[in-house]
Amino acid sequence: MSQKQINIAIDGYSSCGKSTVAKLLAKRVGYIYIDSGAMYRAITYFALQRGIIKDKSIYKPSLLKALPSLHIRFKNNEKGQVQTYLNGENIEKEIRTMHVSAHVSQVSAIKEVREKLVALQQDMGKEKGVVMDGRDIGTTVFPDAEIKFFLVSDLDLRVERRRAELQAKGIQVTSKEVEDNLRKRDYIDSNREESPLTKAKDAIEIDNSEVSLEVLVEQLHQMICDKVNELCVKC
Ligand code: DC
């Protein structure tokens, strides 16, 4: 797509397939894919490593003190897969564990954490040409994104999808553990004070429970092309 560049926001609950769809769409249109959840996971991983989270409590003053020294970057590996780096260290594998998943919603409810990451995400999208997935992309990070999708999916499917993903990484978990984690995260993410997960008024809701990944990506790609063409007619 060599025409006008836009930003594409993809939001939704945990494990609705956002990142899979976002990555494929970004590849298709030649845009940069940004996984905003990985950034919240990176800060959570740091807090766990440093003992800032203990017995399910976060010692907020220590986290706030450390925040300015945390530098999060994305780089592709030799296979072209996006890897998350924290202060120069590749932590892609570490941030995907259930341990991080169990604490990330608490960390992402902290105002100062969100302020830092939202500013970074907005900076990444200032030149446009970005597909970003998360919880508040269409509402807070890119309220002016030219196209916004809100993905929904059956809970059973989400649980199995996440379990299979973890299993493929050698992490053994039961469906019950995954379901409890998804329910808890959905609840905290939707009820926090700072930019809670909610569908932007102008987002297109997509239920991907019944449709194959190929068909879904094809449909969304078509909507993106239509939007770009519409904007080009006006420009
Ligand atoms: O997309 P994910 O499951 O890797 O995200 C992990 C957590 O990060 C999610 O439970 C809530 C938080 N998050 C957020 O608050 N805002 C975002 N834009 C992205 C993720």
PDB file of C-alpha atoms and ligand atoms in Angstrom:
ATOM      1  CA  MET A   1       0.000   0.000   0.000  1.00  0.00           C
ATOM      2  CA  SER A   2       1.999   3.009  -1.182  1.00  0.00           C
ATOM      3  CA  GLN A   3      -0.853   5.508  -0.820  1.00  0.00           C
ATOM      4  CA  LYS A   4      -1.748   7.667   2.138  1.00  0.00           C
ATOM      5  CA  GLN A   5      -0.544   6.138   5.428  1.00  0.00           C
ATOM      6  CA  ILE A   6      -3.007   5.728   8.258  1.00  0.00           C
ATOM      7  CA  ASN A   7      -3.019   4.316  11.787  1.00  0.00           C
ATOM      8  CA  ILE A   8      -4.998   1.167  12.506  1.00  0.00           C
ATOM      9  CA  ALA A   9      -6.211   0.514  16.068  1.00  0.00           C
ATOM     10  CA  ILE A  10      -7.189  -3.002  17.172  1.00  0.00           C
ATOM     11  CA  ASP A  11      -8.698  -3.393  20.625  1.00  0.00           C
ATOM     12  CA  GLY A  12     -10.518  -6.137  22.465  1.00  0.00           C
ATOM     13  CA  TYR A  13     -10.484  -8.480  25.439  1.00  0.00           C
ATOM     14  CA  SER A  14      -7.562 -10.790  26.244  1.00  0.00           C
ATOM     15  CA  SER A  15      -6.887 -13.580  23.737  1.00  0.00           C
ATOM     16  CA  CYS A  16      -9.433 -12.520  21.121  1.00  0.00           C
ATOM     17  CA  GLY A  17      -6.799 -12.995  18.435  1.00  0.00           C
ATOM     18  CA  LYS A  18      -5.849  -9.312  18.207  1.00  0.00           C
ATOM     19  CA  SER A  19      -2.109  -9.786  17.871  1.00  0.00           C
ATOM     20  CA  THR A  20      -2.383 -12.560  15.265  1.00  0.00           C
ATOM     21  CA  VAL A  21      -4.722 -10.458  13.142  1.00  0.00           C
ATOM     22  CA  ALA A  22      -2.714  -7.262  13.693  1.00  0.00           C
ATOM     23  CA  LYS A  23       0.560  -8.923  12.649  1.00  0.00           C
ATOM     24  CA  LEU A  24      -0.949 -10.368   9.470  1.00  0.00           C
ATOM     25  CA  LEU A  25      -2.619  -7.084   8.544  1.00  0.00           C
ATOM     26  CA  ALA A  26       0.581  -5.120   9.141  1.00  0.00           C
ATOM     27  CA  LYS A  27       2.476  -7.509   6.877  1.00  0.00           C
ATOM     28  CA  ARG A  28      -0.200  -7.279   4.224  1.00  0.00           C
ATOM     29  CA  VAL A  29      -0.209  -3.455   4.108  1.00  0.00           C
ATOM     30  CA  GLY A  30       3.516  -3.013   4.811  1.00  0.00           C
ATOM     31  CA  TYR A  31       2.962  -1.218   8.124  1.00  0.00           C
ATOM     32  CA  ILE A  32       4.748  -1.513  11.468  1.00  0.00           C
ATOM     33  CA  TYR A  33       3.072  -3.785  14.022  1.00  0.00           C
ATOM     34  CA  ILE A  34       3.159  -2.643  17.650  1.00  0.00           C
ATOM     35  CA  ASP A  35       2.062  -4.896  20.501  1.00  0.00           C
ATOM     36  CA  SER A  36       1.149  -2.426  23.251  1.00  0.00           C
ATOM     37  CA  GLY A  37       0.405  -5.274  25.691  1.00  0.00           C
ATOM     38  CA  ALA A  38       4.058  -6.340  25.473  1.00  0.00           C
ATOM     39  CA  MET A  39       5.019  -2.948  26.913  1.00  0.00           C
ATOM     40  CA  TYR A  40       2.783  -3.423  29.968  1.00  0.00           C
ATOM     41  CA  ARG A  41       4.147  -6.951  30.278  1.00  0.00           C
ATOM     42  CA  ALA A  42       7.742  -5.636  30.173  1.00  0.00           C
ATOM     43  CA  ILE A  43       7.126  -3.320  33.136  1.00  0.00           C
ATOM     44  CA  THR A  44       5.368  -6.124  35.022  1.00  0.00           C
ATOM     45  CA  TYR A  45       8.290  -8.474  34.370  1.00  0.00           C
ATOM     46  CA  PHE A  46      10.694  -5.840  35.691  1.00  0.00           C
ATOM     47  CA  ALA A  47       8.600  -5.338  38.847  1.00  0.00           C
ATOM     48  CA  LEU A  48       8.474  -9.085  39.482  1.00  0.00           C
ATOM     49  CA  GLN A  49      12.207  -9.486  38.917  1.00  0.00           C
ATOM     50  CA  ARG A  50      13.069  -6.678  41.298  1.00  0.00           C
ATOM     51  CA  GLY A  51      10.736  -7.834  44.058  1.00  0.00           C
ATOM     52  CA  ILE A  52       8.564  -4.725  43.568  1.00  0.00           C
ATOM     53  CA  ILE A  53       5.595  -7.098  43.347  1.00  0.00           C
ATOM     54  CA  LYS A  54       5.436  -9.471  46.271  1.00  0.00           C
ATOM     55  CA  ASP A  55       2.562 -11.583  47.528  1.00  0.00           C
ATOM     56  CA  LYS A  56       0.287 -10.014  44.903  1.00  0.00           C
ATOM     57  CA  SER A  57       0.982  -6.459  46.187  1.00  0.00           C
ATOM     58  CA  ILE A  58       2.822  -3.818  44.212  1.00  0.00           C
ATOM     59  CA  TYR A  59       5.145  -1.479  46.071  1.00  0.00           C
ATOM     60  CA  LYS A  60       4.200   1.536  44.001  1.00  0.00           C
ATOM     61  CA  PRO A  61       6.867   4.050  45.188  1.00  0.00           C
ATOM     62  CA  SER A  62       9.654   1.715  43.985  1.00  0.00           C
ATOM     63  CA  LEU A  63       7.964   1.165  40.654  1.00  0.00           C
ATOM     64  CA  LEU A  64       7.443   4.892  40.091  1.00  0.00           C
ATOM     65  CA  LYS A  65      11.064   5.593  41.008  1.00  0.00           C
ATOM     66  CA  ALA A  66      12.299   3.034  38.469  1.00  0.00           C
ATOM     67  CA  LEU A  67       9.909   4.043  35.655  1.00  0.00           C
ATOM     68  CA  PRO A  68      12.108   6.749  34.041  1.00  0.00           C
ATOM     69  CA  SER A  69      14.979   4.258  33.719  1.00  0.00           C
ATOM     70  CA  LEU A  70      12.909   1.686  31.819  1.00  0.00           C
ATOM     71  CA  HIS A  71      13.484   1.739  28.069  1.00  0.00           C
ATOM     72  CA  ILE A  72      11.284  -0.502  25.972  1.00  0.00           C
ATOM     73  CA  ARG A  73      12.059  -1.175  22.318  1.00  0.00           C
ATOM     74  CA  PHE A  74      10.959  -3.616  19.631  1.00  0.00           C
ATOM     75  CA  LYS A  75      13.359  -5.297  17.204  1.00  0.00           C
ATOM     76  CA  ASN A  76      12.865  -8.060  14.661  1.00  0.00           C
ATOM     77  CA  ASN A  77      14.856 -11.269  15.074  1.00  0.00           C
ATOM     78  CA  GLU A  78      16.437 -13.141  12.153  1.00  0.00           C
ATOM     79  CA  LYS A  79      13.086 -14.852  11.447  1.00  0.00           C
ATOM     80  CA  GLY A  80      11.379 -11.475  11.176  1.00  0.00           C
ATOM     81  CA  GLN A  81       9.512 -11.960  14.479  1.00  0.00           C
ATOM     82  CA  VAL A  82       9.063  -8.916  16.699  1.00  0.00           C
ATOM     83  CA  GLN A  83      10.985  -9.169  19.973  1.00  0.00           C
ATOM     84  CA  THR A  84      10.502  -6.994  23.058  1.00  0.00           C
ATOM     85  CA  TYR A  85      13.598  -5.481  24.675  1.00  0.00           C
ATOM     86  CA  LEU A  86      13.853  -3.924  28.105  1.00  0.00           C
ATOM     87  CA  ASN A  87      16.981  -1.820  28.641  1.00  0.00           C
ATOM     88  CA  GLY A  88      18.734  -3.724  25.857  1.00  0.00           C
ATOM     89  CA  GLU A  89      17.750  -7.224  27.038  1.00  0.00           C
ATOM     90  CA  ASN A  90      15.516  -9.444  24.924  1.00  0.00           C
ATOM     91  CA  ILE A  91      12.651 -10.404  27.267  1.00  0.00           C
ATOM     92  CA  GLU A  92      10.187 -11.676  24.661  1.00  0.00           C
ATOM     93  CA  LYS A  93       9.962 -15.170  26.157  1.00  0.00           C
ATOM     94  CA  GLU A  94       9.891 -14.019  29.791  1.00  0.00           C
ATOM     95  CA  ILE A  95       6.948 -11.637  29.337  1.00  0.00           C
ATOM     96  CA  ARG A  96       4.632 -14.352  27.970  1.00  0.00           C
ATOM     97  CA  THR A  97       4.567 -16.522  31.120  1.00  0.00           C
ATOM     98  CA  MET A  98       1.457 -17.057  33.256  1.00  0.00           C
ATOM     99  CA  HIS A  99       3.336 -15.405  36.120  1.00  0.00           C
ATOM    100  CA  VAL A 100       3.505 -12.133  34.177  1.00  0.00           C
ATOM    101  CA  SER A 101      -0.088 -12.594  32.920  1.00  0.00           C
ATOM    102  CA  ALA A 102      -1.261 -12.965  36.506  1.00  0.00           C
ATOM    103  CA  HIS A 103       0.058  -9.511  37.506  1.00  0.00           C
ATOM    104  CA  VAL A 104      -0.013  -7.420  34.341  1.00  0.00           C
ATOM    105  CA  SER A 105      -3.526  -6.027  34.756  1.00  0.00           C
ATOM    106  CA  GLN A 106      -2.661  -4.654  38.208  1.00  0.00           C
ATOM    107  CA  VAL A 107       0.437  -2.937  36.840  1.00  0.00           C
ATOM    108  CA  SER A 108      -1.404  -1.559  33.819  1.00  0.00           C
ATOM    109  CA  ALA A 109      -4.017   0.059  36.053  1.00  0.00           C
ATOM    110  CA  ILE A 110      -1.342   2.418  37.491  1.00  0.00           C
ATOM    111  CA  LYS A 111      -1.792   5.941  36.128  1.00  0.00           C
ATOM    112  CA  GLU A 112       1.925   6.761  35.821  1.00  0.00           C
ATOM    113  CA  VAL A 113       2.622   3.500  33.977  1.00  0.00           C
ATOM    114  CA  ARG A 114      -0.123   4.290  31.483  1.00  0.00           C
ATOM    115  CA  GLU A 115       1.049   7.882  31.029  1.00  0.00           C
ATOM    116  CA  LYS A 116       4.545   6.726  30.181  1.00  0.00           C
ATOM    117  CA  LEU A 117       3.470   3.979  27.790  1.00  0.00           C
ATOM    118  CA  VAL A 118       0.717   5.945  26.078  1.00  0.00           C
ATOM    119  CA  ALA A 119       3.214   8.762  25.345  1.00  0.00           C
ATOM    120  CA  LEU A 120       5.664   6.226  23.907  1.00  0.00           C
ATOM    121  CA  GLN A 121       2.953   4.586  21.809  1.00  0.00           C
ATOM    122  CA  GLN A 122       1.741   7.924  20.475  1.00  0.00           C
ATOM    123  CA  ASP A 123       5.299   8.778  19.508  1.00  0.00           C
ATOM    124  CA  MET A 124       5.617   5.458  17.640  1.00  0.00           C
ATOM    125  CA  GLY A 125       2.501   6.316  15.645  1.00  0.00           C
ATOM    126  CA  LYS A 126       3.185   9.942  14.859  1.00  0.00           C
ATOM    127  CA  GLU A 127       4.419   9.226  11.329  1.00  0.00           C
ATOM    128  CA  LYS A 128       1.397   6.924  10.740  1.00  0.00           C
ATOM    129  CA  GLY A 129       1.721   3.532   9.059  1.00  0.00           C
ATOM    130  CA  VAL A 130       1.199   1.641  12.318  1.00  0.00           C
ATOM    131  CA  VAL A 131      -1.054  -1.257  13.309  1.00  0.00           C
ATOM    132  CA  MET A 132      -1.275  -1.261  17.114  1.00  0.00           C
ATOM    133  CA  ASP A 133      -3.233  -3.682  19.242  1.00  0.00           C
ATOM    134  CA  GLY A 134      -4.245  -3.320  22.884  1.00  0.00           C
ATOM    135  CA  ARG A 135      -7.109  -2.192  25.085  1.00  0.00           C
ATOM    136  CA  ASP A 136      -7.192   1.606  24.748  1.00  0.00           C
ATOM    137  CA  ILE A 137      -5.709   2.216  21.320  1.00  0.00           C
ATOM    138  CA  GLY A 138      -8.885   3.484  19.666  1.00  0.00           C
ATOM    139  CA  THR A 139      -9.992   5.461  22.725  1.00  0.00           C
ATOM    140  CA  THR A 140      -6.808   6.947  24.216  1.00  0.00           C
ATOM    141  CA  VAL A 141      -3.635   6.240  22.262  1.00  0.00           C
ATOM    142  CA  PHE A 142      -4.941   7.031  18.763  1.00  0.00           C
ATOM    143  CA  PRO A 143      -8.411   8.526  19.217  1.00  0.00           C
ATOM    144  CA  ASP A 144      -8.006   9.856  15.657  1.00  0.00           C
ATOM    145  CA  ALA A 145      -6.957   6.531  14.122  1.00  0.00           C
ATOM    146  CA  GLU A 146      -8.459   6.375  10.658  1.00  0.00           C
ATOM    147  CA  ILE A 147      -9.728   2.852  11.231  1.00  0.00           C
ATOM    148  CA  LYS A 148     -10.537   1.067  14.483  1.00  0.00           C
ATOM    149  CA  PHE A 149     -11.481  -2.555  15.007  1.00  0.00           C
ATOM    150  CA  PHE A 150     -12.855  -4.044  18.221  1.00  0.00           C
ATOM    151  CA  LEU A 151     -12.463  -7.823  18.239  1.00  0.00           C
ATOM    152  CA  VAL A 152     -14.727 -10.121  20.217  1.00  0.00           C
ATOM    153  CA  SER A 153     -14.690 -13.896  20.479  1.00  0.00           C
ATOM    154  CA  ASP A 154     -16.341 -16.715  22.511  1.00  0.00           C
ATOM    155  CA  LEU A 155     -14.720 -17.278  25.901  1.00  0.00           C
ATOM    156  CA  ASP A 156     -14.192 -21.023  25.256  1.00  0.00           C
ATOM    157  CA  LEU A 157     -12.356 -20.271  22.042  1.00  0.00           C
ATOM    158  CA  ARG A 158     -10.225 -17.632  23.726  1.00  0.00           C
ATOM    159  CA  VAL A 159      -9.271 -20.074  26.477  1.00  0.00           C
ATOM    160  CA  GLU A 160      -8.285 -22.801  24.034  1.00  0.00           C
ATOM    161  CA  ARG A 161      -6.384 -20.381  21.845  1.00  0.00           C
ATOM    162  CA  ARG A 162      -4.341 -19.059  24.766  1.00  0.00           C
ATOM    163  CA  ARG A 163      -3.724 -22.554  26.156  1.00  0.00           C
ATOM    164  CA  ALA A 164      -2.485 -23.768  22.759  1.00  0.00           C
ATOM    165  CA  GLU A 165      -0.199 -20.720  22.451  1.00  0.00           C
ATOM    166  CA  LEU A 166       1.307 -21.386  25.870  1.00  0.00           C
ATOM    167  CA  GLN A 167       1.628 -25.094  25.177  1.00  0.00           C
ATOM    168  CA  ALA A 168       3.479 -24.358  21.932  1.00  0.00           C
ATOM    169  CA  LYS A 169       5.978 -22.419  24.064  1.00  0.00           C
ATOM    170  CA  GLY A 170       6.396 -25.402  26.403  1.00  0.00           C
ATOM    171  CA  ILE A 171       4.256 -23.883  29.173  1.00  0.00           C
ATOM    172  CA  GLN A 172       1.771 -26.416  30.589  1.00  0.00           C
ATOM    173  CA  VAL A 173      -1.436 -24.914  31.998  1.00  0.00           C
ATOM    174  CA  THR A 174      -4.958 -26.169  32.497  1.00  0.00           C
ATOM    175  CA  SER A 175      -7.969 -24.630  30.739  1.00  0.00           C
ATOM    176  CA  LYS A 176      -9.303 -23.611  34.150  1.00  0.00           C
ATOM    177  CA  GLU A 177      -6.117 -21.651  34.965  1.00  0.00           C
ATOM    178  CA  VAL A 178      -6.273 -19.860  31.626  1.00  0.00           C
ATOM    179  CA  GLU A 179      -9.988 -19.125  31.975  1.00  0.00           C
ATOM    180  CA  ASP A 180      -9.547 -17.698  35.485  1.00  0.00           C
ATOM    181  CA  ASN A 181      -6.712 -15.488  34.266  1.00  0.00           C
ATOM    182  CA  LEU A 182      -8.681 -14.199  31.253  1.00  0.00           C
ATOM    183  CA  ARG A 183     -11.782 -13.462  33.333  1.00  0.00           C
ATOM    184  CA  LYS A 184      -9.749 -11.646  35.982  1.00  0.00           C
ATOM    185  CA  ARG A 185      -7.812  -9.575  33.447  1.00  0.00           C
ATOM    186  CA  ASP A 186     -10.961  -8.674  31.500  1.00  0.00           C
ATOM    187  CA  TYR A 187     -12.551  -7.514  34.727  1.00  0.00           C
ATOM    188  CA  ILE A 188      -9.604  -5.359  35.888  1.00  0.00           C
ATOM    189  CA  ASP A 189      -8.912  -4.026  32.373  1.00  0.00           C
ATOM    190  CA  SER A 190     -12.548  -2.980  31.917  1.00  0.00           C
ATOM    191  CA  ASN A 191     -13.066  -1.506  35.383  1.00  0.00           C
ATOM    192  CA  ARG A 192      -9.868   0.426  36.079  1.00  0.00           C
ATOM    193  CA  GLU A 193     -10.069   4.208  36.383  1.00  0.00           C
ATOM    194  CA  GLU A 194      -7.390   5.038  33.798  1.00  0.00           C
ATOM    195  CA  SER A 195      -8.488   4.467  30.203  1.00  0.00           C
ATOM    196  CA  PRO A 196     -10.420   1.263  30.798  1.00  0.00           C
ATOM    197  CA  LEU A 197     -10.964  -1.228  28.016  1.00  0.00           C
ATOM    198  CA  THR A 198     -13.979  -0.046  26.114  1.00  0.00           C
ATOM    199  CA  LYS A 199     -15.073  -0.007  22.504  1.00  0.00           C
ATOM    200  CA  ALA A 200     -14.503   3.364  20.837  1.00  0.00           C
ATOM    201  CA  LYS A 201     -17.718   4.861  19.455  1.00  0.00           C
ATOM    202  CA  ASP A 202     -16.350   4.733  15.927  1.00  0.00           C
ATOM    203  CA  ALA A 203     -14.806   1.234  16.175  1.00  0.00           C
ATOM    204  CA  ILE A 204     -16.064  -1.565  13.966  1.00  0.00           C
ATOM    205  CA  GLU A 205     -16.947  -4.603  16.088  1.00  0.00           C
ATOM    206  CA  ILE A 206     -15.751  -7.878  14.600  1.00  0.00           C
ATOM    207  CA  ASP A 207     -16.743 -11.261  16.023  1.00  0.00           C
ATOM    208  CA  ASN A 208     -14.061 -13.689  15.012  1.00  0.00           C
ATOM    209  CA  SER A 209     -15.539 -16.787  16.696  1.00  0.00           C
ATOM    210  CA  GLU A 210     -16.931 -18.351  13.558  1.00  0.00           C
ATOM    211  CA  VAL A 211     -14.702 -17.080  10.806  1.00  0.00           C
ATOM    212  CA  SER A 212     -11.342 -18.472   9.694  1.00  0.00           C
ATOM    213  CA  LEU A 213      -8.240 -16.353  10.159  1.00  0.00           C
ATOM    214  CA  GLU A 214      -7.677 -16.105   6.378  1.00  0.00           C
ATOM    215  CA  VAL A 215     -11.224 -14.871   5.736  1.00  0.00           C
ATOM    216  CA  LEU A 216     -11.071 -12.434   8.638  1.00  0.00           C
ATOM    217  CA  VAL A 217      -7.785 -10.888   7.504  1.00  0.00           C
ATOM    218  CA  GLU A 218      -9.131 -10.650   3.964  1.00  0.00           C
ATOM    219  CA  GLN A 219     -12.262  -8.828   5.188  1.00  0.00           C
ATOM    220  CA  LEU A 220     -10.350  -6.395   7.384  1.00  0.00           C
ATOM    221  CA  HIS A 221      -7.797  -5.763   4.653  1.00  0.00           C
ATOM    222  CA  GLN A 222     -10.616  -4.864   2.296  1.00  0.00           C
ATOM    223  CA  MET A 223     -12.050  -2.410   4.846  1.00  0.00           C
ATOM    224  CA  ILE A 224      -8.616  -0.807   5.252  1.00  0.00           C
ATOM    225  CA  CYS A 225      -8.200  -0.436   1.468  1.00  0.00           C
ATOM    226  CA  ASP A 226     -11.682   1.086   1.189  1.00  0.00           C
ATOM    227  CA  LYS A 227     -10.837   3.570   3.945  1.00  0.00           C
ATOM    228  CA  VAL A 228      -7.520   4.544   2.355  1.00  0.00           C
ATOM    229  CA  ASN A 229      -9.228   5.012  -1.033  1.00  0.00           C
ATOM    230  CA  GLU A 230     -11.951   7.119   0.574  1.00  0.00           C
ATOM    231  CA  LEU A 231      -9.319   9.337   2.251  1.00  0.00           C
ATOM    232  CA  CYS A 232      -7.372   9.644  -1.009  1.00  0.00           C
ATOM    233  CA  VAL A 233     -10.443  10.829  -2.882  1.00  0.00           C
ATOM    234  CA  LYS A 234     -10.731  13.635  -0.335  1.00  0.00           C
ATOM    235  CA  CYS A 235      -7.004  14.487  -0.344  1.00  0.00           C
TER     236      CYS A 235
HETATM  237  O1   DC B   1      -2.496  -7.928  24.952  1.00  0.00           O
HETATM  238  P1   DC B   1      -1.912  -8.618  26.194  1.00  0.00           P
HETATM  239  O2   DC B   1      -2.769  -9.734  26.717  1.00  0.00           O
HETATM  240  O3   DC B   1      -0.498  -9.034  26.034  1.00  0.00           O
HETATM  241  O4   DC B   1      -1.923  -7.457  27.306  1.00  0.00           O
HETATM  242  C1   DC B   1      -1.490  -7.696  28.622  1.00  0.00           C
HETATM  243  C2   DC B   1      -2.189  -6.759  29.581  1.00  0.00           C
HETATM  244  O5   DC B   1      -1.737  -5.428  29.373  1.00  0.00           O
HETATM  245  C3   DC B   1      -3.698  -6.699  29.504  1.00  0.00           C
HETATM  246  O6   DC B   1      -4.325  -7.636  30.372  1.00  0.00           O
HETATM  247  C4   DC B   1      -4.030  -5.300  29.905  1.00  0.00           C
HETATM  248  C5   DC B   1      -2.787  -4.512  29.595  1.00  0.00           C
HETATM  249  N1   DC B   1      -2.919  -3.636  28.432  1.00  0.00           N
HETATM  250  C6   DC B   1      -3.478  -2.406  28.636  1.00  0.00           C
HETATM  251  O7   DC B   1      -3.906  -2.089  29.741  1.00  0.00           O
HETATM  252  N2   DC B   1      -3.545  -1.523  27.606  1.00  0.00           N
HETATM  253  C7   DC B   1      -3.104  -1.851  26.392  1.00  0.00           C
HETATM  254  N3   DC B   1      -3.176  -0.955  25.389  1.00  0.00           N
HETATM  255  C8   DC B   1      -2.554  -3.127  26.160  1.00  0.00           C
HETATM  256  C9   DC B   1      -2.497  -4.019  27.206  1.00  0.00           C
END
